[in-house]
Every structure is written in C-alpha cells, then in structure tokens.
Amino acid sequence: MNVLIAGANGTTGRLLIEQIAKEGEHRAIAMVRDPKQEPELEKLGAQTVVGDLEGDVSHAVHLADAIIFAAGSGSKTGPDKTISVDQEGAKNLIDEAKKHGIKHFVMLSSMGTDNPTAGPSDMEQYFMAKAIADEYLRGSDLSYTIVRPGALTDERGTGKIEAADKINQNEGRSISREDVAAVLIAALTKDELKNKTFEILSGETEIDEALSKVYS
C-alpha cells in the first residue's frame, strides 16, 4: 500500500519511513509542511508531498491507500497549536480520507486520553484534543486502528511490548518510539485490530504475538 504519513518529519515519523523502506511491503509518502524537508526524507526512503494539516490536504490524501497520523504538537506548543494540529488537523485529514476512500487509518494517540483530567495538568489540553480526534475517527465510518502508547523514549526498540485494552501504568514504564513505529505499521494490515483502540508499553512479548492476543 501507499501509506501517507502525517507528521513525517517528527522523530516517530522518520522511524516509520525507515522501517517501511526496510521492510519493503509498503511505500511511505511523507507529508511535510516545508519543501526544504523533502530531500532528507526522500533519502530515508519516502516519496514526499507538501501538505498542511491546518489547510488543504486533499492532494496528499489522493496519493494514498492508507494513512498513519503520527503528527503531534506536544504540550509545550500551547493550546492553540494543540487544538489546530492534534484535534482539528486530525479531523481535517479524517474528512479527506473519507472522501478519497482510504482503506485504513491508523491513529497515534496516547495513554491518558480516555481520562484527560486525571493526568498532569500541563497535559490535559493535549489529552483532550487527542480524545476528540480519536472519537471523531471512531465515528467516521473509516476502517481504523487507534494506538495509545505510554511515555515515549528515544531508546532502541526491543521488538517486545505489552498490548491491551487498558494497561496499568503505575509501574512507570515507557516504550521506545522505534517499537511504537513498528506497531503502527503492523496495524495497517492486521484484521484483528481493525476498528479497535488499545494501549501499548514496553514488555516481554514479541510485537506480532502481543498484538495477536489483544482481542483474542
């Protein structure tokens, strides 16, 4: 499949491009806001297209069979950007995906999104925006998978995770972006994960096995 990656210039987005290129089963289409970013992402193995989540993305979606939304403003960019990217930008891309008959939409969400007020106060707006985007995707009639990792690290992936509807995060565990990228790619084609929402953390089970058990 041709997989459009929103947030392609971010850390997770770049890992997605590298892993897709290495595996060779799909082709990554990196959506970037700034044309200056294109050469570097093309070197990683992606086709590139200029598009802005806060504007018209129809020309980018037209190239794709599936979408991975890995964009994120983060909590430090302020509430306006959080809403315009994580919430409204996601909704904008979902709307275009519906128009263009996208086969599957994979959303990178976050643990804590199901109860935004229970987490740190500086993350509440971010969690709320992600929650609204997740719910919008669930109600879109698109085939989807929503992946909610815990705290992200830049450590090398282990290829082993824990995956479940709900995971107790009291142990303070995290998960590497490299392993998150692998899960997002796997979610593109796993029938058992279609129209599902689940959480992931680092664990002791190989990714494919862990994902196969989430809804078994």
Short mmCIF file of C-alpha atoms in Angstrom, two decimals, residues 3-214:
data_model
loop_
_atom_site.label_atom_id
_atom_site.label_comp_id
_atom_site.label_asym_id
_atom_site.label_seq_id
_atom_site.Cartn_x
_atom_site.Cartn_y
_atom_site.Cartn_z
CA VAL A 3 0.92 4.90 3.18
CA LEU A 4 0.61 8.63 3.81
CA ILE A 5 2.43 9.66 6.99
CA ALA A 6 1.23 12.82 8.71
CA GLY A 7 3.96 14.10 10.98
CA ALA A 8 6.62 12.53 8.78
CA ASN A 9 9.34 14.98 9.82
CA GLY A 10 8.96 14.14 13.52
CA THR A 11 11.02 11.52 15.31
CA THR A 12 8.35 8.81 15.08
CA GLY A 13 7.53 9.80 11.51
CA ARG A 14 11.13 9.33 10.43
CA LEU A 15 11.26 5.93 12.10
CA LEU A 16 8.10 4.97 10.22
CA ILE A 17 9.72 5.91 6.93
CA GLU A 18 12.88 3.96 7.71
CA GLN A 19 11.02 0.84 8.82
CA ILE A 20 8.61 0.89 5.86
CA ALA A 21 11.52 1.28 3.44
CA LYS A 22 13.44 -1.55 5.11
CA GLU A 23 10.51 -3.97 5.14
CA GLY A 24 9.55 -3.22 1.54
CA GLU A 25 5.89 -4.23 1.86
CA HIS A 26 4.50 -0.68 1.57
CA ARG A 27 5.62 2.67 0.21
CA ALA A 28 5.84 5.65 2.54
CA ILE A 29 4.52 9.01 1.38
CA ALA A 30 5.83 11.69 3.72
CA MET A 31 3.60 14.73 4.10
CA VAL A 32 5.60 17.82 5.08
CA ARG A 33 4.74 21.47 5.52
CA ASP A 34 8.10 22.81 4.34
CA PRO A 35 9.51 21.76 0.92
CA LYS A 36 13.00 22.11 2.40
CA GLN A 37 12.30 18.95 4.41
CA GLU A 38 11.69 16.82 1.32
CA PRO A 39 15.27 15.87 0.30
CA GLU A 40 16.18 14.45 3.72
CA LEU A 41 13.01 12.36 3.97
CA GLU A 42 13.46 11.12 0.43
CA LYS A 43 16.92 9.91 1.43
CA LEU A 44 15.25 7.87 4.18
CA GLY A 45 13.15 6.15 1.54
CA ALA A 46 9.93 8.13 1.25
CA GLN A 47 8.09 9.75 -1.58
CA THR A 48 7.20 13.26 -0.39
CA VAL A 49 4.27 15.62 -0.78
CA VAL A 50 3.77 19.11 0.63
CA GLY A 51 0.65 19.45 2.75
CA ASP A 52 -0.51 21.30 5.83
CA LEU A 53 -2.86 19.67 8.35
CA GLU A 54 -4.23 23.13 9.07
CA GLY A 55 -5.09 23.63 5.39
CA ASP A 56 -5.90 21.66 2.24
CA VAL A 57 -4.55 18.10 2.28
CA SER A 58 -6.71 16.61 -0.45
CA HIS A 59 -3.85 16.40 -2.96
CA ALA A 60 -1.77 14.43 -0.45
CA VAL A 61 -4.54 12.01 0.51
CA HIS A 62 -5.25 11.37 -3.16
CA LEU A 63 -1.87 9.59 -3.41
CA ALA A 64 -2.54 7.16 -0.55
CA ASP A 65 -4.23 3.84 0.15
CA ALA A 66 -3.80 4.13 3.93
CA ILE A 67 -2.83 6.80 6.44
CA ILE A 68 -0.78 6.88 9.64
CA PHE A 69 -1.39 10.00 11.72
CA ALA A 70 1.82 10.48 13.70
CA ALA A 71 1.67 14.26 13.97
CA GLY A 72 1.68 15.90 17.36
CA SER A 73 2.15 19.43 18.55
CA GLY A 74 3.08 18.27 22.06
CA SER A 75 2.08 20.02 25.25
CA LYS A 76 4.78 22.71 25.02
CA THR A 77 3.49 24.42 21.87
CA GLY A 78 0.48 25.96 23.57
CA PRO A 79 -3.25 25.23 23.49
CA ASP A 80 -3.91 26.93 20.15
CA LYS A 81 -1.45 24.74 18.23
CA THR A 82 -2.57 21.65 20.13
CA ILE A 83 -6.14 22.19 19.01
CA SER A 84 -5.25 23.17 15.44
CA VAL A 85 -2.93 20.17 14.85
CA ASP A 86 -3.79 17.32 17.22
CA GLN A 87 -7.54 17.91 17.11
CA GLU A 88 -8.66 19.88 14.06
CA GLY A 89 -5.74 18.77 11.89
CA ALA A 90 -6.59 15.15 12.57
CA LYS A 91 -10.27 15.79 11.84
CA ASN A 92 -9.33 17.52 8.59
CA LEU A 93 -7.29 14.51 7.48
CA ILE A 94 -10.06 12.10 8.50
CA ASP A 95 -12.58 14.05 6.41
CA GLU A 96 -10.33 13.87 3.36
CA ALA A 97 -9.70 10.18 3.97
CA LYS A 98 -13.44 9.56 3.80
CA LYS A 99 -13.75 11.49 0.54
CA HIS A 100 -10.92 9.54 -1.07
CA GLY A 101 -11.95 6.07 0.13
CA ILE A 102 -8.86 5.41 2.25
CA LYS A 103 -8.63 1.72 3.15
CA HIS A 104 -7.35 2.11 6.70
CA PHE A 105 -6.48 4.96 9.07
CA VAL A 106 -4.02 4.37 11.92
CA MET A 107 -4.05 6.99 14.67
CA LEU A 108 -1.13 7.52 17.03
CA SER A 109 -2.89 8.58 20.22
CA SER A 110 -1.72 8.38 23.85
CA MET A 111 -2.36 6.68 27.14
CA GLY A 112 -4.27 9.09 29.37
CA THR A 113 -6.53 10.18 26.54
CA ASP A 114 -9.53 8.29 27.91
CA ASN A 115 -9.45 10.47 31.08
CA PRO A 116 -7.71 13.77 30.28
CA THR A 117 -8.32 15.39 33.68
CA ALA A 118 -6.67 12.54 35.60
CA GLY A 119 -3.17 13.18 34.27
CA PRO A 120 -0.70 16.05 34.74
CA SER A 121 -2.34 19.46 34.36
CA ASP A 122 0.07 20.53 31.62
CA MET A 123 -1.03 17.53 29.52
CA GLU A 124 -4.79 17.97 29.96
CA GLN A 125 -5.32 20.07 26.82
CA TYR A 126 -3.24 17.66 24.76
CA PHE A 127 -5.09 14.61 26.04
CA MET A 128 -8.43 16.32 25.44
CA ALA A 129 -7.50 17.19 21.85
CA LYS A 130 -6.39 13.62 21.20
CA ALA A 131 -9.58 12.27 22.78
CA ILE A 132 -11.73 14.40 20.49
CA ALA A 133 -9.73 13.30 17.44
CA ASP A 134 -9.97 9.63 18.45
CA GLU A 135 -13.73 9.85 18.89
CA TYR A 136 -14.08 11.63 15.55
CA LEU A 137 -12.20 8.80 13.85
CA ARG A 138 -14.35 6.16 15.55
CA GLY A 139 -17.48 7.88 14.25
CA SER A 140 -16.17 8.40 10.72
CA ASP A 141 -17.10 5.01 9.22
CA LEU A 142 -13.47 4.60 8.16
CA SER A 143 -11.62 1.39 8.91
CA TYR A 144 -9.30 2.45 11.73
CA THR A 145 -6.89 1.46 14.47
CA ILE A 146 -6.12 3.75 17.42
CA VAL A 147 -2.79 3.04 19.16
CA ARG A 148 -2.20 4.58 22.60
CA PRO A 149 1.39 4.29 23.85
CA GLY A 150 2.68 5.40 27.21
CA ALA A 151 5.59 7.79 27.66
CA LEU A 152 7.87 7.72 24.61
CA THR A 153 11.64 7.32 24.67
CA ASP A 154 14.37 7.55 22.04
CA GLU A 155 15.97 4.29 23.14
CA ARG A 156 16.45 1.48 20.65
CA GLY A 157 13.44 -0.74 20.27
CA THR A 158 13.43 -4.20 21.75
CA GLY A 159 10.72 -5.59 19.50
CA LYS A 160 8.85 -6.63 22.64
CA ILE A 161 5.77 -4.93 24.10
CA GLU A 162 2.68 -5.29 26.23
CA ALA A 163 -0.63 -4.55 24.50
CA ALA A 164 -4.13 -4.49 25.95
CA ASP A 165 -7.38 -2.55 26.00
CA LYS A 166 -6.15 -0.93 29.20
CA ILE A 167 -2.76 -1.17 30.92
CA ASN A 168 -1.97 -0.15 34.49
CA GLN A 169 0.80 2.43 34.14
CA ASN A 170 1.54 2.77 37.84
CA GLU A 171 4.84 0.98 37.31
CA GLY A 172 6.12 3.99 35.37
CA ARG A 173 7.08 2.03 32.27
CA SER A 174 7.54 3.66 28.89
CA ILE A 175 8.01 2.49 25.29
CA SER A 176 10.52 3.36 22.59
CA ARG A 177 9.40 5.31 19.54
CA GLU A 178 11.03 2.61 17.44
CA ASP A 179 8.68 -0.03 18.85
CA VAL A 180 5.71 2.33 18.52
CA ALA A 181 6.51 2.79 14.83
CA ALA A 182 6.61 -0.98 14.37
CA VAL A 183 3.18 -1.32 15.99
CA LEU A 184 1.70 1.43 13.79
CA ILE A 185 2.95 -0.33 10.66
CA ALA A 186 1.64 -3.70 11.85
CA ALA A 187 -1.76 -2.14 12.48
CA LEU A 188 -2.09 -1.31 8.79
CA THR A 189 -2.87 -4.88 7.83
CA LYS A 190 -3.90 -6.85 10.94
CA ASP A 191 -7.60 -7.65 10.55
CA GLU A 192 -7.98 -8.33 14.28
CA LEU A 193 -7.00 -4.72 15.03
CA LYS A 194 -9.49 -3.09 12.67
CA ASN A 195 -11.85 -0.67 14.43
CA LYS A 196 -10.03 -1.22 17.74
CA THR A 197 -8.37 1.03 20.32
CA PHE A 198 -5.60 -0.32 22.56
CA GLU A 199 -2.68 0.72 24.75
CA ILE A 200 0.97 -0.33 24.49
CA LEU A 201 4.04 -0.23 26.72
CA SER A 202 7.39 -1.97 26.70
CA GLY A 203 7.03 -5.61 27.63
CA GLU A 204 8.26 -9.16 27.23
CA THR A 205 6.22 -10.35 24.23
CA GLU A 206 7.19 -10.08 20.57
CA ILE A 207 5.16 -7.38 18.84
CA ASP A 208 3.23 -9.63 16.45
CA GLU A 209 2.35 -12.07 19.23
CA ALA A 210 1.35 -9.30 21.62
CA LEU A 211 -0.92 -7.71 19.03
CA SER A 212 -2.48 -11.03 18.09
CA LYS A 213 -3.55 -11.52 21.72
CA VAL A 214 -5.13 -8.10 22.27
#
